[in-house]
Amino acid sequence: MQIDQSGFQERVLQLKQKYPRLRIASGTIDKRARTHFFISANGEVYTFDSGALSTIIIGDVRTHTIAELAASPALSKRSPKFLRTFPRSHPKQPCNPQQATSGVGEGAPPASRTR
């Protein structure tokens, strides 16, 4: 469910003015996609893709080190494996089907997969 962008930005501005010492950052789903990862209560590590409900499983904190999880191609917007999930408006990221399927998962944690 999407919310009204102008109303949201107005509320963010109000919060920033009321709490100037807090670092309040906001952004669209596309700008926030795959920039952070989260750990669920069961140890599963995931990130959000550019879709409103898209998640990408990165791995598991019980079987992977933080370094392995942070090195996952799921957190790189340049990864051939995940290029096709981003909007085509990114000129530096052409979608080449051969490239998207070759070398997938090299250097990634073994549990990396998309849902």
PDB file of C-alpha atoms in Angstrom:
ATOM      1  CA  MET A   1       0.000   0.000   0.000  1.00  0.00           C
ATOM      2  CA  GLN A   2       1.531   3.277  -1.078  1.00  0.00           C
ATOM      3  CA  ILE A   3       1.060   6.520   0.792  1.00  0.00           C
ATOM      4  CA  ASP A   4       0.753  10.062  -0.519  1.00  0.00           C
ATOM      5  CA  GLN A   5       4.337  11.280  -1.103  1.00  0.00           C
ATOM      6  CA  SER A   6       3.650  14.970  -0.497  1.00  0.00           C
ATOM      7  CA  GLY A   7       1.842  14.241   2.774  1.00  0.00           C
ATOM      8  CA  PHE A   8       4.648  11.958   3.875  1.00  0.00           C
ATOM      9  CA  GLN A   9       7.352  14.520   3.066  1.00  0.00           C
ATOM     10  CA  GLU A  10       5.385  17.179   4.955  1.00  0.00           C
ATOM     11  CA  ARG A  11       5.298  14.944   8.053  1.00  0.00           C
ATOM     12  CA  VAL A  12       9.014  14.200   7.749  1.00  0.00           C
ATOM     13  CA  LEU A  13       9.755  17.931   7.577  1.00  0.00           C
ATOM     14  CA  GLN A  14       7.645  18.508  10.708  1.00  0.00           C
ATOM     15  CA  LEU A  15       9.570  15.797  12.558  1.00  0.00           C
ATOM     16  CA  LYS A  16      12.923  17.227  11.452  1.00  0.00           C
ATOM     17  CA  GLN A  17      11.914  20.665  12.710  1.00  0.00           C
ATOM     18  CA  LYS A  18      10.595  19.318  16.010  1.00  0.00           C
ATOM     19  CA  TYR A  19      13.623  17.064  16.614  1.00  0.00           C
ATOM     20  CA  PRO A  20      16.612  18.818  14.981  1.00  0.00           C
ATOM     21  CA  ARG A  21      19.173  16.682  16.857  1.00  0.00           C
ATOM     22  CA  LEU A  22      17.876  13.462  15.308  1.00  0.00           C
ATOM     23  CA  ARG A  23      19.154  12.352  11.926  1.00  0.00           C
ATOM     24  CA  ILE A  24      15.875  11.662  10.166  1.00  0.00           C
ATOM     25  CA  ALA A  25      16.347  10.332   6.658  1.00  0.00           C
ATOM     26  CA  SER A  26      13.560   9.462   4.274  1.00  0.00           C
ATOM     27  CA  GLY A  27      13.533   8.146   0.757  1.00  0.00           C
ATOM     28  CA  THR A  28      11.569   6.262  -1.825  1.00  0.00           C
ATOM     29  CA  ILE A  29      11.536   2.475  -1.930  1.00  0.00           C
ATOM     30  CA  ASP A  30      13.776   2.568  -5.014  1.00  0.00           C
ATOM     31  CA  LYS A  31      16.385   4.717  -3.235  1.00  0.00           C
ATOM     32  CA  ARG A  32      16.355   2.525  -0.123  1.00  0.00           C
ATOM     33  CA  ALA A  33      16.452  -0.770  -2.004  1.00  0.00           C
ATOM     34  CA  ARG A  34      19.261  -3.069  -0.882  1.00  0.00           C
ATOM     35  CA  THR A  35      21.129  -0.465   1.138  1.00  0.00           C
ATOM     36  CA  HIS A  36      20.617  -2.135   4.539  1.00  0.00           C
ATOM     37  CA  PHE A  37      19.972  -5.616   5.824  1.00  0.00           C
ATOM     38  CA  PHE A  38      17.753  -6.797   8.635  1.00  0.00           C
ATOM     39  CA  ILE A  39      17.840  -9.825  10.921  1.00  0.00           C
ATOM     40  CA  SER A  40      14.575 -11.542  11.792  1.00  0.00           C
ATOM     41  CA  ALA A  41      13.924 -13.272  15.112  1.00  0.00           C
ATOM     42  CA  ASN A  42      14.702 -16.682  13.561  1.00  0.00           C
ATOM     43  CA  GLY A  43      18.168 -15.551  12.386  1.00  0.00           C
ATOM     44  CA  GLU A  44      17.242 -15.059   8.731  1.00  0.00           C
ATOM     45  CA  VAL A  45      18.985 -12.072   7.172  1.00  0.00           C
ATOM     46  CA  TYR A  46      17.163 -10.205   4.438  1.00  0.00           C
ATOM     47  CA  THR A  47      17.012  -6.937   2.538  1.00  0.00           C
ATOM     48  CA  PHE A  48      14.282  -5.161   0.636  1.00  0.00           C
ATOM     49  CA  ASP A  49      14.229  -4.842  -3.129  1.00  0.00           C
ATOM     50  CA  SER A  50      12.704  -1.995  -5.137  1.00  0.00           C
ATOM     51  CA  GLY A  51       9.181  -3.437  -4.998  1.00  0.00           C
ATOM     52  CA  ALA A  52       6.936  -2.510  -2.092  1.00  0.00           C
ATOM     53  CA  LEU A  53       6.790  -6.088  -0.783  1.00  0.00           C
ATOM     54  CA  SER A  54       9.905  -7.618  -2.362  1.00  0.00           C
ATOM     55  CA  THR A  55      12.449  -9.194  -0.048  1.00  0.00           C
ATOM     56  CA  ILE A  56      15.716 -10.919  -0.833  1.00  0.00           C
ATOM     57  CA  ILE A  57      17.031 -13.536   1.568  1.00  0.00           C
ATOM     58  CA  ILE A  58      20.752 -12.973   2.136  1.00  0.00           C
ATOM     59  CA  GLY A  59      21.528 -15.779   4.559  1.00  0.00           C
ATOM     60  CA  ASP A  60      21.372 -16.699   8.229  1.00  0.00           C
ATOM     61  CA  VAL A  61      23.341 -15.244  11.145  1.00  0.00           C
ATOM     62  CA  ARG A  62      23.718 -18.729  12.626  1.00  0.00           C
ATOM     63  CA  THR A  63      25.588 -20.063   9.577  1.00  0.00           C
ATOM     64  CA  HIS A  64      27.246 -16.984   8.015  1.00  0.00           C
ATOM     65  CA  THR A  65      29.609 -14.345   9.336  1.00  0.00           C
ATOM     66  CA  ILE A  66      28.604 -10.692   9.154  1.00  0.00           C
ATOM     67  CA  ALA A  67      31.387 -10.200   6.586  1.00  0.00           C
ATOM     68  CA  GLU A  68      29.857 -12.915   4.375  1.00  0.00           C
ATOM     69  CA  LEU A  69      26.391 -11.414   4.724  1.00  0.00           C
ATOM     70  CA  ALA A  70      27.614  -7.886   3.971  1.00  0.00           C
ATOM     71  CA  ALA A  71      29.455  -9.179   0.873  1.00  0.00           C
ATOM     72  CA  SER A  72      26.265 -10.672  -0.573  1.00  0.00           C
ATOM     73  CA  PRO A  73      25.539  -9.587  -4.156  1.00  0.00           C
ATOM     74  CA  ALA A  74      22.012  -8.822  -2.948  1.00  0.00           C
ATOM     75  CA  LEU A  75      23.377  -5.659  -1.322  1.00  0.00           C
ATOM     76  CA  SER A  76      25.046  -4.437  -4.520  1.00  0.00           C
ATOM     77  CA  LYS A  77      22.948  -2.540  -7.027  1.00  0.00           C
ATOM     78  CA  ARG A  78      25.568  -3.472  -9.656  1.00  0.00           C
ATOM     79  CA  SER A  79      25.223  -7.216  -9.137  1.00  0.00           C
ATOM     80  CA  PRO A  80      24.364  -9.036 -12.397  1.00  0.00           C
ATOM     81  CA  LYS A  81      22.178 -11.411 -10.383  1.00  0.00           C
ATOM     82  CA  PHE A  82      19.890  -8.632  -9.221  1.00  0.00           C
ATOM     83  CA  LEU A  83      19.994  -6.063 -12.050  1.00  0.00           C
ATOM     84  CA  ARG A  84      16.692  -7.230 -13.467  1.00  0.00           C
ATOM     85  CA  THR A  85      14.879  -6.386 -10.218  1.00  0.00           C
ATOM     86  CA  PHE A  86      15.618  -2.676 -10.475  1.00  0.00           C
ATOM     87  CA  PRO A  87      13.625  -0.281 -12.634  1.00  0.00           C
ATOM     88  CA  ARG A  88      15.090   0.156 -16.102  1.00  0.00           C
ATOM     89  CA  SER A  89      15.513   3.898 -15.501  1.00  0.00           C
ATOM     90  CA  HIS A  90      19.068   3.295 -14.244  1.00  0.00           C
ATOM     91  CA  PRO A  91      21.196   3.974 -17.364  1.00  0.00           C
ATOM     92  CA  LYS A  92      24.394   2.487 -15.887  1.00  0.00           C
ATOM     93  CA  GLN A  93      22.710  -0.870 -15.303  1.00  0.00           C
ATOM     94  CA  PRO A  94      21.788  -2.485 -18.626  1.00  0.00           C
ATOM     95  CA  CYS A  95      19.878  -5.726 -18.334  1.00  0.00           C
ATOM     96  CA  ASN A  96      21.852  -8.338 -20.246  1.00  0.00           C
ATOM     97  CA  PRO A  97      20.142 -11.757 -19.879  1.00  0.00           C
ATOM     98  CA  GLN A  98      23.394 -13.675 -20.501  1.00  0.00           C
ATOM     99  CA  GLN A  99      25.227 -11.640 -17.889  1.00  0.00           C
ATOM    100  CA  ALA A 100      22.366 -11.980 -15.399  1.00  0.00           C
ATOM    101  CA  THR A 101      22.609 -15.768 -15.430  1.00  0.00           C
ATOM    102  CA  SER A 102      26.363 -16.287 -15.660  1.00  0.00           C
ATOM    103  CA  GLY A 103      28.462 -16.331 -12.524  1.00  0.00           C
ATOM    104  CA  VAL A 104      25.458 -16.019 -10.242  1.00  0.00           C
ATOM    105  CA  GLY A 105      26.336 -16.473  -6.623  1.00  0.00           C
ATOM    106  CA  GLU A 106      30.107 -16.323  -6.979  1.00  0.00           C
ATOM    107  CA  GLY A 107      31.427 -15.141  -3.637  1.00  0.00           C
ATOM    108  CA  ALA A 108      27.945 -15.020  -2.134  1.00  0.00           C
ATOM    109  CA  PRO A 109      26.778 -16.856   0.958  1.00  0.00           C
ATOM    110  CA  PRO A 110      25.328 -20.257  -0.046  1.00  0.00           C
ATOM    111  CA  ALA A 111      21.865 -19.360   1.266  1.00  0.00           C
ATOM    112  CA  SER A 112      21.492 -16.332  -1.033  1.00  0.00           C
ATOM    113  CA  ARG A 113      18.350 -16.554  -3.062  1.00  0.00           C
ATOM    114  CA  THR A 114      15.388 -14.452  -4.080  1.00  0.00           C
ATOM    115  CA  ARG A 115      11.911 -14.979  -2.911  1.00  0.00           C
TER     116      ARG A 115
END
